[in-house]
PDB file of C-alpha atoms in Angstrom:
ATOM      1  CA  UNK A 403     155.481 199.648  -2.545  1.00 70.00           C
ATOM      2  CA  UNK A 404     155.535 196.544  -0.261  1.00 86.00           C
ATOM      3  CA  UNK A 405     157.844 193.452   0.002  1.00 88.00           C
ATOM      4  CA  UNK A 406     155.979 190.874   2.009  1.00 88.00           C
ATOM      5  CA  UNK A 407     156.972 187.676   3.412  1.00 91.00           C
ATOM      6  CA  UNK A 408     154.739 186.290   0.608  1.00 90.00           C
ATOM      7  CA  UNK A 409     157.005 188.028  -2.197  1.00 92.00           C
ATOM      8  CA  UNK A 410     159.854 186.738   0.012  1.00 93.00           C
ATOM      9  CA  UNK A 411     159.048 183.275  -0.238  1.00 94.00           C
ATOM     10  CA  UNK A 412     158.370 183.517  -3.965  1.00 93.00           C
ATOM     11  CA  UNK A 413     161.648 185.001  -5.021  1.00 95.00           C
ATOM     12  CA  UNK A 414     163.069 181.681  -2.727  1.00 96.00           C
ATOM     13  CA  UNK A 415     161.629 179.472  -5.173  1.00 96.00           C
ATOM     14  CA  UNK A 416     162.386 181.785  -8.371  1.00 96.00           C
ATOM     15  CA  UNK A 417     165.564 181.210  -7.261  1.00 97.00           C
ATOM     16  CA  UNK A 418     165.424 177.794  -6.690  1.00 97.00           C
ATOM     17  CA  UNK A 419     164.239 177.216 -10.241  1.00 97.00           C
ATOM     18  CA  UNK A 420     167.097 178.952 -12.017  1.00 97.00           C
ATOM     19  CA  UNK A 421     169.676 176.534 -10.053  1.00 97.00           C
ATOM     20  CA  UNK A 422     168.110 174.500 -11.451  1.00 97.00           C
ATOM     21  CA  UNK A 423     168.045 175.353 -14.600  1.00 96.00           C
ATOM     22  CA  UNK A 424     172.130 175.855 -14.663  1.00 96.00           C
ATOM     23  CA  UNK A 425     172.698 179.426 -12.836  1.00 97.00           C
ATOM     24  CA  UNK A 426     175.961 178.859 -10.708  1.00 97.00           C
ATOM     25  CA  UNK A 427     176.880 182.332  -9.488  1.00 97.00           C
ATOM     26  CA  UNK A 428     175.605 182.449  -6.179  1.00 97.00           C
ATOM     27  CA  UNK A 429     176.476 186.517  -6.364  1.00 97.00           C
ATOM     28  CA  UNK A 430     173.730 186.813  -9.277  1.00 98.00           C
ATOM     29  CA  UNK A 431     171.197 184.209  -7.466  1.00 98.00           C
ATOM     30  CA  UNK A 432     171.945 186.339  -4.249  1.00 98.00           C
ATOM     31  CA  UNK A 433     170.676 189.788  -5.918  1.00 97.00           C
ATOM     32  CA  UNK A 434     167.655 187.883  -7.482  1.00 97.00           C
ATOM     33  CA  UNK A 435     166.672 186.545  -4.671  1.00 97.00           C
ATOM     34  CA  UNK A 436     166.396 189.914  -3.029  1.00 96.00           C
ATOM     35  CA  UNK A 437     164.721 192.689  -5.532  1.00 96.00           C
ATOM     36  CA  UNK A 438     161.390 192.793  -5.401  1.00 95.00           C
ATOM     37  CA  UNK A 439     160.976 191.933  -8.981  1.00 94.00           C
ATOM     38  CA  UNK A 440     156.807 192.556  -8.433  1.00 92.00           C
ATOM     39  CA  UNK A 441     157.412 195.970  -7.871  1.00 92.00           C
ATOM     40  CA  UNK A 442     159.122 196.845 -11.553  1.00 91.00           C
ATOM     41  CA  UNK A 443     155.478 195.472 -12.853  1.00 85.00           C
ATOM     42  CA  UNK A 444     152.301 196.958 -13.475  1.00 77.00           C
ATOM     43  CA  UNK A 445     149.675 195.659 -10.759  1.00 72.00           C
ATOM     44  CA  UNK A 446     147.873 193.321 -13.218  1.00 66.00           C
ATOM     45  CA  UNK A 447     150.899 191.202 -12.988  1.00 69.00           C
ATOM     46  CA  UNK A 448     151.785 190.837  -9.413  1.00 70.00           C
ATOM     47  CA  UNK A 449     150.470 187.096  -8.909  1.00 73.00           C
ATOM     48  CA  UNK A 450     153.411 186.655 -12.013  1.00 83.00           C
ATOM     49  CA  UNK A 451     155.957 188.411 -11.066  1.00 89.00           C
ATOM     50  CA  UNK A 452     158.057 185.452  -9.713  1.00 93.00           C
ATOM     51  CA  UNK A 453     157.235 183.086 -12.590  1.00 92.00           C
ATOM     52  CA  UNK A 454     160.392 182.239 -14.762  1.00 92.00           C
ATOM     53  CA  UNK A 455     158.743 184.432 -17.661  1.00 91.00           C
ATOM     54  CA  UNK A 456     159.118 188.017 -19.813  1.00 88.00           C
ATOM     55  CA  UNK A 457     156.127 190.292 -19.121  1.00 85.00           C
ATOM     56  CA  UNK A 458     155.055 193.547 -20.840  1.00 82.00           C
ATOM     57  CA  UNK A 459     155.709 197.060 -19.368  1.00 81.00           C
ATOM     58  CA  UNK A 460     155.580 200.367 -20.861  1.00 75.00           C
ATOM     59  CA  UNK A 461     156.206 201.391 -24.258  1.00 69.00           C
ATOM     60  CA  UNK A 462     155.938 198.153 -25.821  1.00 72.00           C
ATOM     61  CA  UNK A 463     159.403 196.996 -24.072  1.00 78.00           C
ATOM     62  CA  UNK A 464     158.820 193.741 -21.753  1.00 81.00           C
ATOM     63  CA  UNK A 465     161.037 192.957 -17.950  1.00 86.00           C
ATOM     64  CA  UNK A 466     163.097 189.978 -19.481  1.00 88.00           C
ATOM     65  CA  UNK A 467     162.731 186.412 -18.245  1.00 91.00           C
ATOM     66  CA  UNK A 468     164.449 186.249 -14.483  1.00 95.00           C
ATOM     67  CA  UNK A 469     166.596 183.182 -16.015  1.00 95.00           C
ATOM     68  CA  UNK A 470     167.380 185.649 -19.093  1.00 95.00           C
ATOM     69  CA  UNK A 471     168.586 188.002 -16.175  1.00 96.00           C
ATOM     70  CA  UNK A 472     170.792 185.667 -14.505  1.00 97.00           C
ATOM     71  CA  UNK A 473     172.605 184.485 -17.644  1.00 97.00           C
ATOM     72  CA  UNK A 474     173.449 187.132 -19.223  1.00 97.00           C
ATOM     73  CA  UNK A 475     175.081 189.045 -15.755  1.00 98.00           C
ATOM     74  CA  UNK A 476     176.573 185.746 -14.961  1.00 98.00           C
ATOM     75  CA  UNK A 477     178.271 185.829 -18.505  1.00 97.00           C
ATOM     76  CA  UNK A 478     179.486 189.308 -17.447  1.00 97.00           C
ATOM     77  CA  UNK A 479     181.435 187.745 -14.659  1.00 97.00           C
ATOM     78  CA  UNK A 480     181.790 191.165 -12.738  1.00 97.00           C
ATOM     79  CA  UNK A 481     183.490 192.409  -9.907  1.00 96.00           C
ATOM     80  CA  UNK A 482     182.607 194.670  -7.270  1.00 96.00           C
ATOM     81  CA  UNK A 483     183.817 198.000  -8.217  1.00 97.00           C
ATOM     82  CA  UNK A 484     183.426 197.106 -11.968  1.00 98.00           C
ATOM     83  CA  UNK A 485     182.451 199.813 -14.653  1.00 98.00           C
ATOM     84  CA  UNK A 486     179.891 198.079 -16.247  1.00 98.00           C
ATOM     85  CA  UNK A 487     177.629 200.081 -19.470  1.00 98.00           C
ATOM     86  CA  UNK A 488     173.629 198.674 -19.742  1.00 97.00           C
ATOM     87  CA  UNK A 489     172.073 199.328 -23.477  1.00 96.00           C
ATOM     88  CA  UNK A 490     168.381 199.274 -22.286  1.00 94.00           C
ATOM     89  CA  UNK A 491     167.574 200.487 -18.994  1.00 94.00           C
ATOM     90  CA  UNK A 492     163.987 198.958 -19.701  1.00 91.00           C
ATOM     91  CA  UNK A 493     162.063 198.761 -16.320  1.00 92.00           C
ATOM     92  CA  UNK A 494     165.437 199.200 -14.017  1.00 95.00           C
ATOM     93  CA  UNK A 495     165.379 195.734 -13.139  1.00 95.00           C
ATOM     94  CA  UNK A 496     168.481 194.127 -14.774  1.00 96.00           C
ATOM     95  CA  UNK A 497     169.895 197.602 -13.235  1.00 97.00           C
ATOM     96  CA  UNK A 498     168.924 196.677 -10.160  1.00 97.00           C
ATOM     97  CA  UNK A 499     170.741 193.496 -10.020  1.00 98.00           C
ATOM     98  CA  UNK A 500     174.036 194.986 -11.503  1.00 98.00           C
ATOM     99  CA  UNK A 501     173.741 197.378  -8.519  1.00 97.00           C
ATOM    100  CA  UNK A 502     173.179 194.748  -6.158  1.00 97.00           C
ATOM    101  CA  UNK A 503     176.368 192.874  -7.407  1.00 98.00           C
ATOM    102  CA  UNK A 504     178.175 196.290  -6.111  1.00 97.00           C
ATOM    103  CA  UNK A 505     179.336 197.673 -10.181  1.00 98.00           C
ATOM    104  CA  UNK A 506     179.161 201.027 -11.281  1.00 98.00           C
ATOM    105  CA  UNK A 507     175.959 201.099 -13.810  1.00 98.00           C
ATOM    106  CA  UNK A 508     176.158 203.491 -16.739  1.00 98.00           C
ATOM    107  CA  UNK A 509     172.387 202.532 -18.636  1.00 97.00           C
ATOM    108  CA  UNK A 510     171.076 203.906 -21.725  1.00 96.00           C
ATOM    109  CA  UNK A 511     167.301 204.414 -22.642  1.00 95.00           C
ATOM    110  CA  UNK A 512     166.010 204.667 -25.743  1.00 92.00           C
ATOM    111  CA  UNK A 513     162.268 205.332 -25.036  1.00 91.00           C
ATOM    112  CA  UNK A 514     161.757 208.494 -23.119  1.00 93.00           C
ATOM    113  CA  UNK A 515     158.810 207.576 -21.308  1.00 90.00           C
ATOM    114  CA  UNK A 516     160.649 204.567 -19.775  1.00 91.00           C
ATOM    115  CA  UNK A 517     163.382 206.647 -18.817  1.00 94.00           C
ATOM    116  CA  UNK A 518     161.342 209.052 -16.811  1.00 95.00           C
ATOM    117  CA  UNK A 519     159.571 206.232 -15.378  1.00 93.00           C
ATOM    118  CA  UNK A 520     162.700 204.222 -14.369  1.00 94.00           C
ATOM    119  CA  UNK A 521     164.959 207.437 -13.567  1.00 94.00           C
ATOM    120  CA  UNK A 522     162.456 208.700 -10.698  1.00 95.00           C
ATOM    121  CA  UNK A 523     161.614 204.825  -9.393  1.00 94.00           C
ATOM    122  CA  UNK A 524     164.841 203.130  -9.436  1.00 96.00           C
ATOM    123  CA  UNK A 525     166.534 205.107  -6.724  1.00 95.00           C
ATOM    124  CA  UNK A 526     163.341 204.756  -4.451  1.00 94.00           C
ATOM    125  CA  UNK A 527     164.125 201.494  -4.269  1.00 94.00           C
ATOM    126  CA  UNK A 528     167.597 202.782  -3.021  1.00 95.00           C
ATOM    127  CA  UNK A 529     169.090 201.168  -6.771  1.00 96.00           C
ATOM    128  CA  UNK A 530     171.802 204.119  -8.027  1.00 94.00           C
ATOM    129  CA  UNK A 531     173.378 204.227 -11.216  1.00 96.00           C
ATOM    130  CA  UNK A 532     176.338 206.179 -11.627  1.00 96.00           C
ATOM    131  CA  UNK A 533     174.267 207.520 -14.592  1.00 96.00           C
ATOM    132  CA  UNK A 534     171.203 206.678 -16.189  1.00 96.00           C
ATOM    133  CA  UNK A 535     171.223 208.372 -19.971  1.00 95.00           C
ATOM    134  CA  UNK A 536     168.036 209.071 -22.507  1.00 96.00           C
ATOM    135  CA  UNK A 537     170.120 208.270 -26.043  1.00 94.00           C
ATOM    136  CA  UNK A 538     170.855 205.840 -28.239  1.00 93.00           C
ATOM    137  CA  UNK A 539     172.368 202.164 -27.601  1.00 91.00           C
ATOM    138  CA  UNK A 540     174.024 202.212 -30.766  1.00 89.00           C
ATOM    139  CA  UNK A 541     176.350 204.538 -30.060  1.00 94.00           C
ATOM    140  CA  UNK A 542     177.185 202.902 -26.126  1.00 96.00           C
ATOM    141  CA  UNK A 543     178.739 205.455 -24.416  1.00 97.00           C
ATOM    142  CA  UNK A 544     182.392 207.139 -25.496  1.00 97.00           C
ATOM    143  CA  UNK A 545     182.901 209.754 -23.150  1.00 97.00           C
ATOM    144  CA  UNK A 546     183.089 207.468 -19.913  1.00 97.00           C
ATOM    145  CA  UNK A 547     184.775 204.113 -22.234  1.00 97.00           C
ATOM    146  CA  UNK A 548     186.663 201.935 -21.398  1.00 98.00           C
ATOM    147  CA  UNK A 549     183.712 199.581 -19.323  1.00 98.00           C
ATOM    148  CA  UNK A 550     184.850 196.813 -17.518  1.00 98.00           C
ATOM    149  CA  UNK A 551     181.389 194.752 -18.979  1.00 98.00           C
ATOM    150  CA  UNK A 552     178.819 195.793 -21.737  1.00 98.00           C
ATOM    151  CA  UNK A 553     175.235 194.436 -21.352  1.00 98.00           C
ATOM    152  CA  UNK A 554     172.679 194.746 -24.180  1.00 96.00           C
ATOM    153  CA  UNK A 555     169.413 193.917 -23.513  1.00 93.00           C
ATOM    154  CA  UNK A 556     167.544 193.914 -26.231  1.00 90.00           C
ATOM    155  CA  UNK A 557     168.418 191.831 -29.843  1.00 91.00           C
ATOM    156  CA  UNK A 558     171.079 193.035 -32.150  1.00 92.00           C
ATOM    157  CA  UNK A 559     170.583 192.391 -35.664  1.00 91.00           C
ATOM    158  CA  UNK A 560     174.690 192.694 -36.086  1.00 93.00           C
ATOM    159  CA  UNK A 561     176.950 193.723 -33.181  1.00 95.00           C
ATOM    160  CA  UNK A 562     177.120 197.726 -32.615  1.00 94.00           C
ATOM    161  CA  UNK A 563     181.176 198.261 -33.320  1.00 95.00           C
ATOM    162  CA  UNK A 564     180.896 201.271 -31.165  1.00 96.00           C
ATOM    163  CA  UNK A 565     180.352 199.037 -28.259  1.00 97.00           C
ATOM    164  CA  UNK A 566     182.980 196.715 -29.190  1.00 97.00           C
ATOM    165  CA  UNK A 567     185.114 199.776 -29.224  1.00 97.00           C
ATOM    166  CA  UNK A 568     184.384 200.685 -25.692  1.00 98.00           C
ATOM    167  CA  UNK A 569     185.662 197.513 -23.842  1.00 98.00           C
ATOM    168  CA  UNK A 570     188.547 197.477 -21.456  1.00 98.00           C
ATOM    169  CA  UNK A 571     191.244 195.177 -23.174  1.00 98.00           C
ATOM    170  CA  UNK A 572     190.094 191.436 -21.051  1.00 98.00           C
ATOM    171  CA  UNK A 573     186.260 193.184 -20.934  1.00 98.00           C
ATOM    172  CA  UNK A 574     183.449 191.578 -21.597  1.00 98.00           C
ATOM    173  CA  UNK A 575     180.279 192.702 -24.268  1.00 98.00           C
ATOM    174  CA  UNK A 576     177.201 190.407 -23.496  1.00 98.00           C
ATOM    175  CA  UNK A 577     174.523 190.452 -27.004  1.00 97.00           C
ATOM    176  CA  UNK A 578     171.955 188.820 -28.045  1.00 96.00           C
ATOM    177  CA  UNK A 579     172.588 188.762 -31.901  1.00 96.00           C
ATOM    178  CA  UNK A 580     170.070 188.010 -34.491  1.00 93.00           C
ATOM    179  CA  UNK A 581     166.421 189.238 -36.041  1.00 88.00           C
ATOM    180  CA  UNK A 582     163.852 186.754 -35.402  1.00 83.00           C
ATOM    181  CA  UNK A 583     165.479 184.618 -32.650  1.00 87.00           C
ATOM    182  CA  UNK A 584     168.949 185.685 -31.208  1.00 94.00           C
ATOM    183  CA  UNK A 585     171.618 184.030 -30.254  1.00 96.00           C
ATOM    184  CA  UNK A 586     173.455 184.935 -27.142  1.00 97.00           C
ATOM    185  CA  UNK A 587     176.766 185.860 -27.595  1.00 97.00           C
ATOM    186  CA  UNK A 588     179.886 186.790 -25.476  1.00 98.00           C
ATOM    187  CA  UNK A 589     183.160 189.443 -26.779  1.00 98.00           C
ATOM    188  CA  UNK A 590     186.028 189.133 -24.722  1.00 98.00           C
ATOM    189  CA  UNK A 591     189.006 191.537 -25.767  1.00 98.00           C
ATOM    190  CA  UNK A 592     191.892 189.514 -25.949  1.00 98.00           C
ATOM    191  CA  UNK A 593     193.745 192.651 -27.132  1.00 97.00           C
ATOM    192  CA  UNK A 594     192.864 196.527 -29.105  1.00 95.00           C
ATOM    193  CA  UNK A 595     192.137 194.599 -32.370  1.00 94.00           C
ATOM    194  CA  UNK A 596     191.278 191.105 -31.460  1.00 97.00           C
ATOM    195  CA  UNK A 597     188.142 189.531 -29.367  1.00 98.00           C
ATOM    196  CA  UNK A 598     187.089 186.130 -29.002  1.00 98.00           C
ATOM    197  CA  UNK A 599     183.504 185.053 -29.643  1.00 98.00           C
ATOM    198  CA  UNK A 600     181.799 182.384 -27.696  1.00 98.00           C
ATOM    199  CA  UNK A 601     177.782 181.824 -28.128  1.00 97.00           C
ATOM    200  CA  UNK A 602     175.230 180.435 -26.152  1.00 96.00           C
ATOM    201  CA  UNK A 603     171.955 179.845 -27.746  1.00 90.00           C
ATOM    202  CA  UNK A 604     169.007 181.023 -28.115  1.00 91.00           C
ATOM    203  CA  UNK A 605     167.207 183.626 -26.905  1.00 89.00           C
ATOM    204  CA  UNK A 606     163.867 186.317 -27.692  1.00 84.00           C
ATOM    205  CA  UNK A 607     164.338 189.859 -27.287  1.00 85.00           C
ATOM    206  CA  UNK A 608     162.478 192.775 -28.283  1.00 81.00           C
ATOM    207  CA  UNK A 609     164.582 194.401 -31.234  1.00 81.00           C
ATOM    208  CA  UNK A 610     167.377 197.032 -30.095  1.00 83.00           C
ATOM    209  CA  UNK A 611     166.515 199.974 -32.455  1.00 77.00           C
ATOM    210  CA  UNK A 612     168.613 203.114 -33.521  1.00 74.00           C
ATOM    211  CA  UNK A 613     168.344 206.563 -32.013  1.00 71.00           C
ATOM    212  CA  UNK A 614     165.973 207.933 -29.658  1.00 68.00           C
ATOM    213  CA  UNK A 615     162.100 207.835 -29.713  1.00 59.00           C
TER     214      UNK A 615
END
């Protein structure tokens, strides 16, 4: 588990690349430019790992795109001390930057041997969650509601009302909606029955599925 001057200098120009490409929060460019995105990859993919791309990991999921990454936390527009709920733990590494950004990370993981994987390696990398959960997405998570921000990371057919449900009145649900393609789309809670929608897009995910596997 090494973070050379090499990696260093490649995460530089990763970042470099999504300023230009629009990201503006110099919080969110800040975090990217210091996890060691190489290390959430399998070896194969080390020379790639600070490309502006998706690659595979376990269990059929993929690490999203590093711009992917950076727009969807900058649409989350948190604050240190936030409560923030992750649908998709994945491989840790859009944890890892909510952690970095000082928020208190609930994430839920559908695939168990992802959440084994991430659960023992994420806090090696001195990355805690407040909680990292094996369940399912769908259902966000009631018992610690209202969150400050909701992240999904994954694409939404429709938009889970459970997590709509579980937003702070002014909190913010970031979704990529749609089956094929998605569309990136931001809930604000204006108030406990009304939320405006803004969207942003489009974006590939890997499909957010139901239950646990």
């Amino acid at each position: 588990m090494t973070d050379t001057f090499k990696h260093k200098g490649l995460r530089q120009k990763l970042v470099e690349t999504l300023r230009t490409k629009g990201i503006q929060s110099e919080p969110v460019l800040k975090a990217i430019g210091k996890i060691p995105r190489h290390l959430f990859m399998d070896s194969g993919f080390l020379d790639h790992a600070y490309q502006d791309k998706a690659f595979p990991i376990a269990a059929d999921q993929t690490i999203s795109q590093p711009y992917t990454v950076a727009f969807q936390t900058e649409l989350m527009a948190v604050k240190k001390g936030d409560k923030v709920l992750e649908i998709g733990t994945g491989s840790g590494y859009q944890t890892a930057v909510l952690c970095e950004l000082g928020v208190r990370v609930y994430s839920i993981e559908r695939q168990q041997e992802l959440f084994k994987k991430t659960s023992k390696f994420l806090p090696k990398l001195g990355y805690r969650a407040k909680k990292l959960i094996f369940g399912d997405g769908y259902k966000g998570l009631p018992e610690e509601a209202p969150f400050d921000s909701i992240i999904v990371t994954a694409g939404a057919p429709l938009v889970p009302k459970a997590l709509l449900a579980q937003l702070k009145i002014g909190g913010r649900l970031v979704i990529p909606v749609g089956d094929e393609t998605q569309i990136m789309t931001l809930f604000i809670r204006t108030a406990p029955k009304s939320f405006e929608k803004h969207e942003y897009g489009e974006f590939r995910f890997v499909p957010l599925l139901e239950d646990k596997n």
